[in-house]
């Protein structure tokens, strides 16, 4: 998924790794950072544990920033949580005065064939909507900085 943001690459990179912005973008899911890096900018090898209500159920998930090259990309991976696997690449490229953010978001549901069915029918679209909402929030926050 690609999102064009009207802001410099460094600003987009920092907005994408902001715990506070993530919490704000997921307020409808009551998502909060409860352990590890719980505010500010998450860095390489740091973890964050999230608690959130998705699809009517409360979940906790711990992610770690496994790779980072400022301000070009970073990767977060689930180390503990509800998925069999979750791997998210955040890639940033300048496009004139704007920045193109690319999300490569890969996940696998647990529970074998049952999880695969849920993933294909429902979960894939749900996760895409969460990413779209997150990126919309990033665009809005970047615009606030530009208007100052």
Coordinates of C-alpha atoms in Angstrom, one line a residue:
X1 CA 0.0 0.0 0.0
X2 CA 1.3 3.4 -1.0
X3 CA 0.4 6.8 0.6
X4 CA 1.6 10.2 -0.5
X5 CA 2.2 12.7 2.4
X6 CA 2.7 16.4 2.0
X7 CA 5.8 16.5 4.2
X8 CA 9.5 15.8 4.2
X9 CA 10.8 12.2 4.5
X10 CA 12.3 12.8 8.0
X11 CA 9.0 14.0 9.3
X12 CA 7.0 11.1 7.8
X13 CA 9.6 8.6 9.2
X14 CA 9.2 10.0 12.7
X15 CA 5.4 10.2 12.5
X16 CA 5.3 6.5 11.4
X17 CA 7.3 5.4 14.5
X18 CA 5.5 7.7 16.9
X19 CA 3.8 5.6 19.6
X20 CA 1.6 8.6 20.5
X21 CA 0.3 9.0 16.9
X22 CA -0.3 5.3 16.7
X23 CA -2.5 5.5 19.9
X24 CA -4.3 8.5 18.5
X25 CA -5.0 6.7 15.1
X26 CA -6.3 3.6 16.9
X27 CA -8.5 5.4 19.5
X28 CA -11.7 3.7 18.2
X29 CA -10.1 0.3 19.1
X30 CA -9.1 1.6 22.6
X31 CA -5.5 0.8 21.7
X32 CA -2.9 1.7 24.2
X33 CA 0.8 1.0 24.7
X34 CA 1.2 -0.8 28.0
X35 CA 4.8 -2.0 28.1
X36 CA 8.2 -1.3 26.5
X37 CA 8.3 2.0 24.6
X38 CA 5.0 3.5 25.6
X39 CA 5.4 7.0 24.2
X40 CA 7.6 9.1 21.9
X41 CA 9.5 7.6 19.0
X42 CA 10.3 3.9 19.0
X43 CA 13.8 2.9 17.9
X44 CA 15.8 -0.1 16.7
X45 CA 15.5 -3.2 18.9
X46 CA 12.9 -1.6 21.1
X47 CA 9.6 -3.3 21.8
X48 CA 6.1 -2.1 22.5
X49 CA 3.3 -4.1 23.9
X50 CA -0.2 -3.0 22.7
X51 CA -3.5 -3.7 24.3
X52 CA -6.5 -3.2 22.0
X53 CA -10.1 -4.2 21.4
X54 CA -10.5 -5.5 17.9
X55 CA -13.6 -7.3 16.6
X56 CA -15.1 -7.2 20.0
X57 CA -12.2 -9.0 21.7
X58 CA -9.3 -7.6 23.8
X59 CA -5.8 -8.6 22.6
X60 CA -2.3 -7.9 23.6
X61 CA 0.6 -7.9 21.1
X62 CA 4.3 -7.2 21.5
X63 CA 6.2 -5.9 18.5
X64 CA 9.9 -5.2 18.0
X65 CA 11.7 -2.9 15.6
X66 CA 14.0 -5.4 14.0
X67 CA 15.6 -3.2 11.3
X68 CA 15.9 0.5 10.8
X69 CA 17.7 2.8 8.4
X70 CA 16.8 6.5 9.2
X71 CA 14.9 7.9 7.3
X72 CA 14.5 5.3 4.6
X73 CA 12.8 2.3 6.3
X74 CA 12.1 0.3 9.4
X75 CA 10.5 -3.1 10.1
X76 CA 8.4 -4.1 13.0
X77 CA 7.6 -7.7 13.8
X78 CA 5.3 -9.3 16.2
X79 CA 7.2 -11.3 18.9
X80 CA 4.2 -12.2 20.9
X81 CA 0.5 -11.9 20.1
X82 CA -2.6 -13.2 18.4
X83 CA -1.1 -13.8 14.9
X84 CA 0.9 -16.8 13.7
X85 CA 3.1 -14.2 12.0
X86 CA 3.1 -10.4 11.5
X87 CA 5.8 -8.5 9.6
X88 CA 5.4 -4.8 8.6
X89 CA 7.9 -3.0 6.4
X90 CA 7.6 0.9 6.4
X91 CA 9.5 2.4 3.4
X92 CA 9.9 6.1 2.7
X93 CA 10.9 7.8 -0.5
X94 CA 11.0 11.5 -1.3
X95 CA 8.8 12.6 -4.2
X96 CA 9.6 16.3 -4.7
X97 CA 8.4 18.1 -1.6
X98 CA 6.3 15.1 -0.6
X99 CA 7.0 11.7 0.7
X100 CA 5.7 8.3 -0.6
X101 CA 5.1 5.9 2.3
X102 CA 5.0 2.3 1.3
X103 CA 3.6 -0.3 3.7
X104 CA 4.3 -4.0 3.1
X105 CA 2.2 -5.7 5.6
X106 CA 2.3 -9.5 5.9
X107 CA 0.5 -11.6 8.4
X108 CA -0.8 -15.1 9.0
X109 CA -3.7 -16.0 11.2
X110 CA -3.4 -18.8 13.7
X111 CA -5.7 -21.9 13.8
X112 CA -4.7 -23.6 10.6
X113 CA -7.3 -23.9 7.9
X114 CA -9.9 -22.1 10.0
X115 CA -7.6 -19.2 10.5
X116 CA -6.9 -19.2 6.8
X117 CA -10.6 -18.9 6.0
X118 CA -11.1 -16.1 8.4
X119 CA -8.0 -14.3 7.1
X120 CA -9.2 -14.5 3.5
X121 CA -12.9 -13.7 4.1
X122 CA -12.6 -11.0 6.7
X123 CA -9.2 -10.3 8.4
X124 CA -7.3 -9.1 5.3
X125 CA -9.8 -6.4 4.7
X126 CA -10.0 -5.4 8.3
X127 CA -6.2 -5.0 8.6
X128 CA -6.1 -3.0 5.4
X129 CA -8.7 -0.6 6.8
X130 CA -6.7 -0.2 10.0
X131 CA -3.6 0.7 7.9
X132 CA -5.6 3.1 5.7
X133 CA -6.9 4.8 8.8
X134 CA -3.4 5.0 10.3
X135 CA -2.0 6.5 7.1
X136 CA -4.8 9.0 6.9
X137 CA -4.0 10.1 10.5
X138 CA -0.3 10.5 9.4
X139 CA -1.3 12.7 6.5
X140 CA -3.5 14.9 8.8
X141 CA -0.7 15.2 11.4
X142 CA 1.8 16.2 8.7
X143 CA -0.6 18.9 7.5
X144 CA -0.8 20.3 11.0
X145 CA 2.9 20.8 11.0
X146 CA 2.9 22.5 7.6
X147 CA 0.2 25.0 8.6
X148 CA 2.2 26.2 11.6

